[in-house]
Structure formats: C-alpha cells, structure tokens
Amino acid sequence: SAVNPARKDMLLEIGPGRGAITMPLLAAAGELSVVELDRDLIGPLQRQCADVGKLVIHNADALTFDFCQLAQDAPLRVVGNLPYNISTPLLFHLLQQHHCIKDMHFMLQKEVVDRMAASPGSRQYGRLSIMLQYRCKVMPLFNIGPEAFDPPPKVESAFVRLEPYQQPRVQVTDEARFEKLVKQAFSQRRKTLRNTLRDMVDAGAMTELGIDPSARAETLAIEDFAALAN
C-alpha cells in the first residue's frame, strides 16, 4: 500500500528472494523487473509468478547494475528488502542514477533509516544523511519489529520512501569536491572542522562563511557543506 503500484509504472525490485513482496507487486502492476544475484532462486521465482504477470528477471549484482537501462520509456520505481550488509553502498550506487528514478521504497535496518533522515546536531547525522538529503526527499514511513520475521532478527527494521529531486536541494559547483569534503569532514567525528578539513578549506575561509572552524561536522547543515565546497 505504501508503494501503491499502478499498471503504467516501470517497477523494479531489488533482491526478490523467494517472492514475498514480488507476488503482490506483480499482481498490482502486471509487469515487474527484478534484479536477483542468486541463480538458485530464479527458477522457483519464475514458476511461482508464471500465472501472476510478466516477470523479467535480471541475474545480476545490484551493486554494479545499470538501472537506467530499464528506464527507456518511464522513470523507475525501485522497491526492495535490501540486504542490510550492503545497504549503504547500494544506496550510493542508486544515487549515481537518480536522474532515471521516480521513487524508491526500501526496508532497511531502522538504525540506517534513522541515519538517512537525521538532522544536524543528532548522533545519527553524518555522510549518509547529507548525501541522501542532497539528492532525495527522505521519508521514514513505519517500523517493522523482529516478530515479522522467521527467525526473528536482533534488530528493528523500518520502511522508507526516497523521492529524488529534479534539482539538488542546494547548489553545488563541483559535486565530486562536495562529496569528498563531506566524507573528509566526518572521517574523524570528534575532531573540529579546522583539523578535518585543513587540506581543503582554511579556517579564515570558514570564518568568512560564518562557519566556526572549531565546530564539529555534525553541527553543520547541508547548506554549510555546500558553501564550504563551493
């Protein structure tokens, strides 16, 4: 219901596994593309979905997959119960292809969703928060307890919606530099900006921008990082 798929949607699921959400998505949309790495799951998935709708299976690694190749006629709507151990690199891989994605709905470890949606000044706020919020509107939707799984994991999960902006939230003149600066600023969280960014921005320039060189990275808004990078 949160995804709310329609017949015209270009739906893609990452990691369908044994088809827990694949079946209802396919039934609602009539057609669904999936990216599945495990060859052993492909045959059973094809048989299971044969009478439900048109299922197109891509036997590939989502971490290197070219998602935009599937968005020739319409932007993608991406869905997935992402493997928690690769969720962060996979999110960064998808960000690189944001221009061909309409929205993304993922189940993730709640701790990761908290980091994705975090605000400046919080313990969860960091590189993931800034880079995602630079490109997307991040909307945590609901939590999912361990009792929803068999066997129950030792972590809470959460379901989140990401909507890529047509234009980034702030203006950045050099995105590679922006990303490098954010990464470097959070490389040693307990150190001040004067120390972590000494190779990129001097303290005088920070002061001119109204940014305290003795502040720590987690206190800066995304607009501050954009100003520093520019």
mmCIF file of C-alpha atoms in Angstrom:
data_model
loop_
_atom_site.group_PDB
_atom_site.id
_atom_site.type_symbol
_atom_site.label_atom_id
_atom_site.label_comp_id
_atom_site.label_asym_id
_atom_site.label_seq_id
_atom_site.Cartn_x
_atom_site.Cartn_y
_atom_site.Cartn_z
ATOM 1 C CA SER A 1 0.000 0.000 0.000
ATOM 2 C CA ALA A 2 2.908 2.423 0.652
ATOM 3 C CA VAL A 3 4.338 1.712 -2.804
ATOM 4 C CA ASN A 4 0.843 1.870 -4.385
ATOM 5 C CA PRO A 5 1.907 0.380 -7.760
ATOM 6 C CA ALA A 6 -0.115 1.094 -10.898
ATOM 7 C CA ARG A 7 -0.301 -0.678 -14.263
ATOM 8 C CA LYS A 8 1.671 2.023 -16.074
ATOM 9 C CA ASP A 9 4.561 2.002 -13.580
ATOM 10 C CA MET A 10 8.067 0.856 -14.513
ATOM 11 C CA LEU A 11 8.554 -1.204 -11.348
ATOM 12 C CA LEU A 12 11.839 -2.820 -10.362
ATOM 13 C CA GLU A 13 12.501 -4.925 -7.286
ATOM 14 C CA ILE A 14 15.993 -5.479 -5.895
ATOM 15 C CA GLY A 15 16.551 -8.922 -4.350
ATOM 16 C CA PRO A 16 13.165 -10.643 -4.732
ATOM 17 C CA GLY A 17 14.426 -13.755 -2.949
ATOM 18 C CA ARG A 18 11.511 -16.161 -2.589
ATOM 19 C CA GLY A 19 8.932 -13.624 -3.738
ATOM 20 C CA ALA A 20 7.391 -12.351 -0.503
ATOM 21 C CA ILE A 21 6.644 -8.894 -1.930
ATOM 22 C CA THR A 22 7.276 -9.831 -5.567
ATOM 23 C CA MET A 23 3.892 -11.565 -5.925
ATOM 24 C CA PRO A 24 1.678 -8.685 -4.702
ATOM 25 C CA LEU A 25 3.747 -6.112 -6.622
ATOM 26 C CA LEU A 26 3.451 -8.142 -9.825
ATOM 27 C CA ALA A 27 -0.276 -8.709 -9.307
ATOM 28 C CA ALA A 28 -0.850 -4.971 -8.894
ATOM 29 C CA ALA A 29 1.385 -3.753 -11.737
ATOM 30 C CA GLY A 30 1.005 -6.629 -14.224
ATOM 31 C CA GLU A 31 4.696 -6.354 -15.109
ATOM 32 C CA LEU A 32 7.777 -6.288 -12.908
ATOM 33 C CA SER A 33 11.550 -6.365 -13.425
ATOM 34 C CA VAL A 34 13.723 -7.861 -10.678
ATOM 35 C CA VAL A 35 17.471 -7.984 -10.025
ATOM 36 C CA GLU A 36 18.485 -11.227 -8.318
ATOM 37 C CA LEU A 37 22.073 -12.404 -7.753
ATOM 38 C CA ASP A 38 21.301 -15.966 -6.579
ATOM 39 C CA ARG A 39 20.825 -18.254 -9.605
ATOM 40 C CA ASP A 40 19.152 -20.932 -7.464
ATOM 41 C CA LEU A 41 16.215 -18.620 -6.740
ATOM 42 C CA ILE A 42 15.449 -17.747 -10.372
ATOM 43 C CA GLY A 43 13.726 -20.984 -11.454
ATOM 44 C CA PRO A 44 11.368 -21.193 -8.460
ATOM 45 C CA LEU A 45 10.563 -17.474 -8.814
ATOM 46 C CA GLN A 46 9.675 -17.877 -12.495
ATOM 47 C CA ARG A 47 7.369 -20.828 -11.756
ATOM 48 C CA GLN A 48 5.764 -19.062 -8.810
ATOM 49 C CA CYS A 49 4.958 -15.935 -10.844
ATOM 50 C CA ALA A 50 4.044 -17.607 -14.158
ATOM 51 C CA ASP A 51 0.296 -17.041 -13.788
ATOM 52 C CA VAL A 52 0.507 -13.696 -11.972
ATOM 53 C CA GLY A 53 2.004 -11.365 -14.608
ATOM 54 C CA LYS A 54 5.057 -10.643 -16.728
ATOM 55 C CA LEU A 55 8.194 -11.084 -14.625
ATOM 56 C CA VAL A 56 11.540 -10.023 -16.146
ATOM 57 C CA ILE A 57 14.488 -11.401 -14.173
ATOM 58 C CA HIS A 58 17.980 -9.885 -14.379
ATOM 59 C CA ASN A 59 20.537 -12.263 -12.878
ATOM 60 C CA ALA A 60 22.995 -9.599 -11.738
ATOM 61 C CA ASP A 61 24.656 -7.871 -8.797
ATOM 62 C CA ALA A 62 22.619 -4.805 -7.813
ATOM 63 C CA LEU A 63 25.833 -3.064 -6.676
ATOM 64 C CA THR A 64 27.051 -2.850 -10.271
ATOM 65 C CA PHE A 65 23.745 -2.990 -12.172
ATOM 66 C CA ASP A 66 22.864 -0.260 -14.694
ATOM 67 C CA PHE A 67 19.347 0.622 -13.541
ATOM 68 C CA CYS A 68 18.916 3.399 -16.092
ATOM 69 C CA GLN A 69 18.974 0.889 -18.969
ATOM 70 C CA LEU A 70 15.454 -0.128 -17.862
ATOM 71 C CA ALA A 71 14.113 3.435 -17.759
ATOM 72 C CA GLN A 72 13.809 3.998 -21.520
ATOM 73 C CA ASP A 73 10.050 4.660 -21.520
ATOM 74 C CA ALA A 74 9.409 5.873 -17.967
ATOM 75 C CA PRO A 75 11.360 6.600 -14.767
ATOM 76 C CA LEU A 76 11.894 3.638 -12.467
ATOM 77 C CA ARG A 77 10.061 2.927 -9.252
ATOM 78 C CA VAL A 78 12.525 0.862 -7.209
ATOM 79 C CA VAL A 79 11.475 -1.411 -4.333
ATOM 80 C CA GLY A 80 13.431 -3.800 -2.160
ATOM 81 C CA ASN A 81 14.079 -5.565 1.109
ATOM 82 C CA LEU A 82 17.749 -4.677 0.844
ATOM 83 C CA PRO A 83 20.472 -6.932 2.274
ATOM 84 C CA TYR A 84 21.475 -4.972 5.365
ATOM 85 C CA ASN A 85 25.192 -5.667 4.895
ATOM 86 C CA ILE A 86 25.301 -3.858 1.514
ATOM 87 C CA SER A 87 22.559 -1.262 2.034
ATOM 88 C CA THR A 88 24.818 1.809 2.260
ATOM 89 C CA PRO A 89 26.975 1.136 -0.847
ATOM 90 C CA LEU A 90 23.809 0.163 -2.742
ATOM 91 C CA LEU A 91 22.129 3.451 -1.811
ATOM 92 C CA PHE A 92 25.179 5.375 -3.070
ATOM 93 C CA HIS A 93 25.122 3.350 -6.302
ATOM 94 C CA LEU A 94 21.445 4.247 -6.811
ATOM 95 C CA LEU A 95 22.158 7.926 -6.078
ATOM 96 C CA GLN A 96 24.501 7.973 -9.066
ATOM 97 C CA GLN A 97 21.498 7.021 -11.233
ATOM 98 C CA HIS A 98 18.953 9.307 -9.540
ATOM 99 C CA HIS A 99 18.006 11.032 -12.821
ATOM 100 C CA CYS A 100 16.168 7.940 -14.099
ATOM 101 C CA ILE A 101 14.393 7.070 -10.826
ATOM 102 C CA LYS A 102 10.968 8.382 -9.774
ATOM 103 C CA ASP A 103 10.976 6.960 -6.244
ATOM 104 C CA MET A 104 12.457 4.227 -4.072
ATOM 105 C CA HIS A 105 10.869 2.189 -1.270
ATOM 106 C CA PHE A 106 13.177 0.107 0.904
ATOM 107 C CA MET A 107 13.066 -1.961 4.031
ATOM 108 C CA LEU A 108 16.284 -1.416 5.948
ATOM 109 C CA GLN A 109 17.683 -1.713 9.421
ATOM 110 C CA LYS A 110 15.963 1.007 11.488
ATOM 111 C CA GLU A 111 19.363 2.366 12.521
ATOM 112 C CA VAL A 112 20.183 3.012 8.838
ATOM 113 C CA VAL A 113 16.843 4.749 8.197
ATOM 114 C CA ASP A 114 17.455 6.931 11.276
ATOM 115 C CA ARG A 115 20.821 7.944 9.791
ATOM 116 C CA MET A 116 19.275 8.623 6.380
ATOM 117 C CA ALA A 117 16.687 11.032 7.817
ATOM 118 C CA ALA A 118 18.818 12.566 10.601
ATOM 119 C CA SER A 119 19.056 16.316 11.216
ATOM 120 C CA PRO A 120 22.165 18.361 12.114
ATOM 121 C CA GLY A 121 23.171 18.064 15.764
ATOM 122 C CA SER A 122 21.990 14.475 16.204
ATOM 123 C CA ARG A 123 24.228 11.480 16.830
ATOM 124 C CA GLN A 124 22.876 9.725 13.708
ATOM 125 C CA TYR A 125 23.650 12.659 11.381
ATOM 126 C CA GLY A 126 26.549 12.018 9.028
ATOM 127 C CA ARG A 127 27.755 11.473 5.484
ATOM 128 C CA LEU A 128 24.819 9.203 4.558
ATOM 129 C CA SER A 129 22.306 11.796 5.824
ATOM 130 C CA ILE A 130 23.842 14.628 3.806
ATOM 131 C CA MET A 131 24.443 12.805 0.532
ATOM 132 C CA LEU A 132 20.947 11.296 0.504
ATOM 133 C CA GLN A 133 19.211 14.519 1.526
ATOM 134 C CA TYR A 134 21.197 16.427 -1.111
ATOM 135 C CA ARG A 135 19.615 14.260 -3.814
ATOM 136 C CA CYS A 136 16.343 12.994 -2.296
ATOM 137 C CA LYS A 137 13.423 13.730 -0.030
ATOM 138 C CA VAL A 138 13.776 11.086 2.721
ATOM 139 C CA MET A 139 10.533 9.908 4.354
ATOM 140 C CA PRO A 140 10.606 7.164 7.021
ATOM 141 C CA LEU A 141 7.166 5.506 6.804
ATOM 142 C CA PHE A 142 6.876 2.861 9.536
ATOM 143 C CA ASN A 143 8.863 0.490 11.728
ATOM 144 C CA ILE A 144 8.845 -3.305 11.442
ATOM 145 C CA GLY A 145 9.519 -5.381 14.565
ATOM 146 C CA PRO A 146 11.575 -8.593 14.767
ATOM 147 C CA GLU A 147 8.368 -10.634 15.195
ATOM 148 C CA ALA A 148 7.565 -10.032 11.479
ATOM 149 C CA PHE A 149 10.443 -12.365 10.541
ATOM 150 C CA ASP A 150 11.238 -16.043 10.943
ATOM 151 C CA PRO A 151 13.630 -16.407 12.632
ATOM 152 C CA PRO A 152 13.318 -13.032 14.413
ATOM 153 C CA PRO A 153 16.461 -10.891 13.943
ATOM 154 C CA LYS A 154 18.106 -8.966 16.759
ATOM 155 C CA VAL A 155 17.444 -5.605 15.085
ATOM 156 C CA GLU A 156 14.445 -3.392 14.340
ATOM 157 C CA SER A 157 13.655 -2.680 10.709
ATOM 158 C CA ALA A 158 11.980 0.285 9.019
ATOM 159 C CA PHE A 159 10.370 1.092 5.674
ATOM 160 C CA VAL A 160 11.452 4.310 3.946
ATOM 161 C CA ARG A 161 10.497 6.277 0.826
ATOM 162 C CA LEU A 162 13.052 8.264 -1.195
ATOM 163 C CA GLU A 163 11.976 10.746 -3.862
ATOM 164 C CA PRO A 164 14.864 12.129 -5.960
ATOM 165 C CA TYR A 165 14.738 15.890 -6.564
ATOM 166 C CA GLN A 166 14.771 17.141 -10.149
ATOM 167 C CA GLN A 167 17.363 19.653 -8.960
ATOM 168 C CA PRO A 168 19.585 19.049 -5.901
ATOM 169 C CA ARG A 169 18.436 20.632 -2.660
ATOM 170 C CA VAL A 170 21.417 23.017 -2.623
ATOM 171 C CA GLN A 171 23.568 24.402 -5.424
ATOM 172 C CA VAL A 172 26.990 22.775 -5.674
ATOM 173 C CA THR A 173 29.504 23.782 -8.350
ATOM 174 C CA ASP A 174 31.638 20.614 -8.107
ATOM 175 C CA GLU A 175 29.812 17.518 -6.870
ATOM 176 C CA ALA A 176 32.949 15.384 -6.605
ATOM 177 C CA ARG A 177 34.544 18.014 -4.338
ATOM 178 C CA PHE A 178 31.336 18.314 -2.297
ATOM 179 C CA GLU A 179 31.238 14.552 -1.744
ATOM 180 C CA LYS A 180 34.941 14.435 -0.852
ATOM 181 C CA LEU A 181 34.570 17.326 1.611
ATOM 182 C CA VAL A 182 31.582 15.724 3.364
ATOM 183 C CA LYS A 183 33.390 12.383 3.602
ATOM 184 C CA GLN A 184 36.528 14.023 4.990
ATOM 185 C CA ALA A 185 34.595 16.152 7.484
ATOM 186 C CA PHE A 186 33.058 13.024 9.042
ATOM 187 C CA SER A 187 36.197 10.865 8.811
ATOM 188 C CA GLN A 188 37.058 11.736 12.426
ATOM 189 C CA ARG A 189 33.804 12.841 14.047
ATOM 190 C CA ARG A 190 35.347 14.057 17.298
ATOM 191 C CA LYS A 191 37.763 16.445 15.597
ATOM 192 C CA THR A 192 36.960 20.025 14.630
ATOM 193 C CA LEU A 193 36.459 21.244 11.074
ATOM 194 C CA ARG A 194 39.744 23.140 11.350
ATOM 195 C CA ASN A 195 41.531 19.785 11.673
ATOM 196 C CA THR A 196 39.498 17.511 9.411
ATOM 197 C CA LEU A 197 39.291 19.985 6.506
ATOM 198 C CA ARG A 198 42.725 21.625 6.796
ATOM 199 C CA ASP A 199 43.734 20.267 3.358
ATOM 200 C CA MET A 200 40.591 21.594 1.669
ATOM 201 C CA VAL A 201 39.425 24.828 3.369
ATOM 202 C CA ASP A 202 41.413 27.094 5.652
ATOM 203 C CA ALA A 203 39.982 28.425 8.903
ATOM 204 C CA GLY A 204 39.839 32.002 7.587
ATOM 205 C CA ALA A 205 37.592 30.979 4.699
ATOM 206 C CA MET A 206 35.307 29.134 7.124
ATOM 207 C CA THR A 207 35.008 32.225 9.303
ATOM 208 C CA GLU A 208 34.154 34.370 6.259
ATOM 209 C CA LEU A 209 31.274 31.987 5.511
ATOM 210 C CA GLY A 210 30.003 32.330 9.063
ATOM 211 C CA ILE A 211 31.125 28.804 9.987
ATOM 212 C CA ASP A 212 33.028 28.263 13.235
ATOM 213 C CA PRO A 213 36.311 26.379 12.500
ATOM 214 C CA SER A 214 36.159 24.858 15.997
ATOM 215 C CA ALA A 215 32.756 23.285 15.296
ATOM 216 C CA ARG A 216 32.331 19.593 14.541
ATOM 217 C CA ALA A 217 30.912 18.257 11.297
ATOM 218 C CA GLU A 218 27.624 17.032 12.802
ATOM 219 C CA THR A 219 26.610 20.601 13.694
ATOM 220 C CA LEU A 220 26.622 21.833 10.072
ATOM 221 C CA ALA A 221 23.574 21.936 7.810
ATOM 222 C CA ILE A 222 23.743 20.693 4.224
ATOM 223 C CA GLU A 223 23.802 24.353 3.073
ATOM 224 C CA ASP A 224 27.013 24.875 5.106
ATOM 225 C CA PHE A 225 28.746 21.939 3.427
ATOM 226 C CA ALA A 226 27.679 23.262 0.023
ATOM 227 C CA ALA A 227 29.104 26.691 0.870
ATOM 228 C CA LEU A 228 32.396 25.157 2.016
ATOM 229 C CA ALA A 229 32.685 23.020 -1.123
ATOM 230 C CA ASN A 230 31.857 25.948 -3.437
#
